[in-house]
């Protein structure tokens, strides 16, 4: 029996084409909630960047953000895995030395260092995130726990930079940038901690995803569902492959396993 659902956002709940949750998914999630199933968001985004899910917001019980680095249910923190402060400072220094831009996410604030037009084109244009409205000075963000740094650079630069950054890992789900987090940030670990906090057996959980950062979550969940638009390694990690986000993949899987 499935008691908890975990949903990635981009490419899983929210279409890259419409930037909204398909109506079929909204109806299916509402029906699952009516049966007593709990609903959790499991995203690579920090909480300040979560958007596009207004249609299902009333049904959401908790959030796993920043690839599992920061998880919370209501006003209760469940998990916090922060980037070592020295590593955050080293990343910012290298962005100056190597001329790449980065977005720095603190627990309660977001800053941009070495802004580029590419950031606007991707974050605002393609991901539909109005990120400038939540920006605060970098000096203020650096006083907080740093949960993620998103540098805009290519794979070769990533390899050079990450060889000098301790206690961190990089995950790339979009060609132009990667997400750097604590080495303990992991959606699979986040799911386990959320389930433990809520008193669910892991076999009673079901997770949906489409990107490389979803693999550990799909493997950890009792039932892992890959979207039809997922990468091959994600589909291989899943127990079931549904159709794409735009073809009603979420609703299809929920009807099969939950409803």
Coordinates of C-alpha atoms in Angstrom, one line a residue:
X1 CA 0.0 0.0 0.0
X2 CA 1.4 3.4 -1.0
X3 CA 1.2 6.0 1.8
X4 CA 3.5 8.7 0.4
X5 CA 4.3 10.1 -3.0
X6 CA 7.5 12.0 -3.8
X7 CA 7.6 14.2 -7.0
X8 CA 10.4 15.8 -8.8
X9 CA 9.3 19.1 -10.4
X10 CA 11.0 19.9 -13.7
X11 CA 10.1 17.4 -16.4
X12 CA 8.1 15.3 -14.0
X13 CA 5.3 17.4 -12.5
X14 CA 5.9 20.5 -14.5
X15 CA 6.1 20.5 -18.3
X16 CA 9.1 22.3 -19.9
X17 CA 6.6 23.3 -22.6
X18 CA 3.8 24.8 -20.6
X19 CA 5.5 25.5 -17.2
X20 CA 2.4 24.0 -15.5
X21 CA 1.3 20.8 -13.9
X22 CA -0.9 18.9 -16.4
X23 CA -4.6 18.9 -15.4
X24 CA -4.6 15.0 -15.4
X25 CA -1.8 15.1 -12.8
X26 CA -3.6 17.6 -10.6
X27 CA -6.8 15.4 -10.6
X28 CA -4.9 12.2 -9.9
X29 CA -2.9 13.8 -7.0
X30 CA -6.1 15.2 -5.5
X31 CA -7.7 11.8 -5.7
X32 CA -4.6 10.2 -4.0
X33 CA -4.7 12.8 -1.3
X34 CA -8.4 12.1 -0.7
X35 CA -7.4 8.5 -0.1
X36 CA -5.1 9.6 2.7
X37 CA -1.9 9.4 0.7
X38 CA 0.7 12.1 1.6
X39 CA 2.3 14.2 -1.1
X40 CA 5.9 15.5 -1.0
X41 CA 7.9 17.6 -3.5
X42 CA 11.4 16.3 -4.2
X43 CA 13.3 18.9 -6.2
X44 CA 16.8 20.1 -7.1
X45 CA 15.5 23.6 -6.7
X46 CA 16.0 25.6 -3.5
X47 CA 12.7 26.6 -1.8
X48 CA 13.1 30.2 -3.1
X49 CA 12.9 28.9 -6.7
X50 CA 9.9 26.6 -6.4
X51 CA 7.2 27.6 -8.8
X52 CA 4.8 26.2 -11.3
X53 CA 3.0 23.9 -8.8
X54 CA 0.2 26.2 -7.6
X55 CA -2.4 23.8 -8.9
X56 CA -1.2 21.1 -6.4
X57 CA 0.0 23.3 -3.6
X58 CA -3.0 22.6 -1.4
X59 CA -2.2 18.9 -1.4
X60 CA 1.6 19.2 -0.6
X61 CA 2.6 18.0 2.9
X62 CA 6.3 18.7 2.8
X63 CA 9.4 19.5 0.7
X64 CA 12.7 17.9 -0.1
X65 CA 14.7 20.7 -1.7
X66 CA 18.2 21.1 -3.1
X67 CA 18.5 17.4 -4.0
X68 CA 17.8 16.4 -0.5
X69 CA 20.1 18.9 1.2
X70 CA 17.2 20.7 2.9
X71 CA 14.0 18.8 3.8
X72 CA 11.1 20.1 5.8
X73 CA 7.5 19.3 6.7
X74 CA 5.4 22.3 7.7
X75 CA 7.6 24.4 10.0
X76 CA 9.7 21.4 11.1
X77 CA 13.2 20.8 9.6
X78 CA 13.9 17.2 8.8
X79 CA 17.3 17.4 7.1
X80 CA 20.0 19.9 6.5
X81 CA 23.3 19.1 4.7
X82 CA 25.2 22.3 4.0
X83 CA 28.2 23.1 1.9
X84 CA 31.4 23.6 4.1
X85 CA 31.9 27.4 4.4
X86 CA 35.5 27.2 3.2
X87 CA 34.4 25.3 0.1
X88 CA 31.7 28.0 -0.7
X89 CA 34.4 30.7 -0.4
X90 CA 36.7 28.7 -2.6
X91 CA 34.0 28.4 -5.3
X92 CA 33.4 32.1 -5.3
X93 CA 37.1 32.9 -5.5
X94 CA 37.4 30.6 -8.5
X95 CA 34.4 32.2 -10.2
X96 CA 36.5 35.4 -10.2
X97 CA 39.7 33.7 -11.3
X98 CA 38.1 31.7 -14.1
X99 CA 35.3 34.2 -15.1
X100 CA 32.2 32.1 -14.7
X101 CA 28.9 33.2 -13.0
X102 CA 27.2 31.4 -10.2
X103 CA 24.1 31.5 -8.1
X104 CA 24.6 31.1 -4.4
X105 CA 21.7 29.7 -2.4
X106 CA 21.7 30.2 1.4
X107 CA 19.0 28.7 3.6
X108 CA 17.0 31.9 3.6
X109 CA 18.5 33.9 0.7
X110 CA 19.9 33.8 -2.8
X111 CA 22.7 35.9 -4.4
X112 CA 24.3 36.1 -7.8
X113 CA 28.0 36.4 -8.2
X114 CA 29.4 37.5 -11.6
X115 CA 26.1 37.8 -13.3
X116 CA 25.9 36.7 -17.0
X117 CA 23.2 37.1 -19.7
X118 CA 23.2 33.3 -19.9
X119 CA 21.7 33.1 -16.4
X120 CA 18.8 35.2 -17.4
X121 CA 18.2 33.3 -20.7
X122 CA 18.1 29.9 -18.9
X123 CA 16.7 30.6 -15.4
X124 CA 14.1 33.2 -16.5
X125 CA 13.6 32.2 -20.1
X126 CA 13.7 28.4 -20.0
X127 CA 13.0 27.5 -16.4
X128 CA 10.5 30.3 -15.9
X129 CA 11.9 31.4 -12.6
X130 CA 11.8 35.1 -11.7
X131 CA 14.9 34.8 -9.6
X132 CA 15.9 38.4 -9.5
X133 CA 12.9 39.2 -7.2
X134 CA 14.5 37.1 -4.3
X135 CA 18.1 38.2 -4.6
X136 CA 20.0 39.7 -1.7
X137 CA 23.7 40.7 -1.3
X138 CA 26.2 37.9 -1.4
X139 CA 27.7 39.1 1.9
X140 CA 24.3 38.4 3.6
X141 CA 23.9 35.0 2.0
X142 CA 27.4 34.0 3.2
X143 CA 26.3 34.4 6.8
X144 CA 23.8 31.6 6.3
X145 CA 24.1 27.9 5.8
X146 CA 24.9 27.5 2.1
X147 CA 22.9 24.7 0.6
X148 CA 23.7 25.0 -3.1
X149 CA 25.9 26.9 -5.6
X150 CA 25.0 26.8 -9.2
X151 CA 28.0 27.7 -11.4
X152 CA 27.4 28.3 -15.1
X153 CA 30.3 26.5 -16.8
X154 CA 31.1 23.5 -19.1
X155 CA 32.0 20.0 -18.1
X156 CA 35.8 20.5 -18.5
X157 CA 35.7 23.6 -16.2
X158 CA 33.6 21.6 -13.7
X159 CA 36.3 18.9 -13.5
X160 CA 39.0 21.5 -12.8
X161 CA 36.9 23.4 -10.2
X162 CA 35.6 20.4 -8.3
X163 CA 39.1 19.0 -7.8
X164 CA 39.7 21.9 -5.5
X165 CA 36.3 21.8 -3.6
X166 CA 36.1 19.6 -0.5
X167 CA 33.0 18.0 0.9
X168 CA 30.9 18.7 -2.2
X169 CA 29.5 17.0 -5.2
X170 CA 28.3 18.3 -8.6
X171 CA 25.1 17.2 -10.4
X172 CA 24.4 18.3 -14.0
X173 CA 20.8 18.1 -15.2
X174 CA 21.2 20.9 -17.8
X175 CA 24.1 21.4 -20.2
X176 CA 24.9 25.0 -19.2
X177 CA 25.3 24.6 -15.5
X178 CA 25.6 22.2 -12.6
X179 CA 24.4 22.1 -9.0
X180 CA 27.1 21.9 -6.4
X181 CA 25.9 20.7 -3.0
X182 CA 27.2 19.0 0.1
X183 CA 28.4 15.5 -0.6
X184 CA 25.6 14.4 1.8
X185 CA 22.9 16.0 -0.4
X186 CA 21.0 13.1 -2.0
X187 CA 17.4 12.6 -2.9
X188 CA 17.6 9.0 -1.8
X189 CA 18.8 9.9 1.7
X190 CA 16.3 12.7 1.8
X191 CA 13.4 10.3 1.0
X192 CA 14.6 7.9 3.7
X193 CA 14.8 10.7 6.4
X194 CA 11.4 12.0 5.3
X195 CA 9.8 8.5 5.6
X196 CA 11.5 7.9 8.9
X197 CA 10.2 11.3 10.2
X198 CA 6.6 10.5 9.1
X199 CA 6.7 6.9 10.3
X200 CA 6.4 5.3 6.8
X201 CA 8.0 2.1 5.9
X202 CA 10.2 2.7 2.8
X203 CA 8.2 0.1 0.9
X204 CA 5.1 2.3 1.3
X205 CA 6.7 5.2 -0.7
X206 CA 6.5 5.9 -4.4
X207 CA 8.8 8.4 -6.2
X208 CA 8.6 10.0 -9.6
X209 CA 11.6 11.5 -11.6
X210 CA 13.2 12.2 -14.9
X211 CA 16.7 13.4 -14.2
X212 CA 20.1 12.0 -13.1
X213 CA 19.5 13.6 -9.6
X214 CA 16.4 11.4 -9.2
X215 CA 18.2 8.1 -9.6
X216 CA 19.0 7.5 -5.9
X217 CA 15.4 8.5 -5.0
X218 CA 13.9 6.0 -7.5
X219 CA 16.1 3.3 -6.2
X220 CA 15.4 4.1 -2.5
X221 CA 11.6 4.3 -2.9
X222 CA 9.4 1.3 -2.6
X223 CA 8.3 2.0 -6.1
X224 CA 10.3 4.2 -8.4
X225 CA 8.7 5.7 -11.5
X226 CA 10.6 7.2 -14.4
X227 CA 8.9 9.5 -16.8
X228 CA 8.8 8.7 -20.5
X229 CA 11.0 11.8 -21.1
X230 CA 13.6 10.5 -18.6
X231 CA 17.2 9.8 -19.5
X232 CA 18.1 6.1 -20.1
X233 CA 19.9 5.7 -16.8
X234 CA 16.9 7.0 -14.9
X235 CA 14.6 4.5 -16.7
X236 CA 17.0 1.7 -15.8
X237 CA 16.9 2.7 -12.1
X238 CA 13.1 2.7 -12.0
X239 CA 10.6 -0.1 -11.3
X240 CA 8.2 1.3 -13.8
X241 CA 8.4 3.7 -16.8
X242 CA 5.4 5.8 -17.5
X243 CA 4.6 8.2 -20.4
X244 CA 6.0 11.7 -20.6
X245 CA 4.9 14.6 -18.4
X246 CA 2.9 16.1 -21.3
X247 CA 1.2 12.8 -22.1
X248 CA -0.2 12.3 -18.6
X249 CA 2.6 10.2 -17.2
X250 CA 1.9 11.0 -13.6
X251 CA -1.8 10.3 -13.8
X252 CA -1.1 7.0 -15.6
X253 CA 1.2 5.7 -12.9
X254 CA -1.0 6.9 -10.1
X255 CA -4.0 5.1 -11.6
X256 CA -2.0 1.9 -12.0
X257 CA -0.5 1.8 -8.5
X258 CA -2.5 4.1 -6.2
X259 CA -6.0 4.8 -7.4

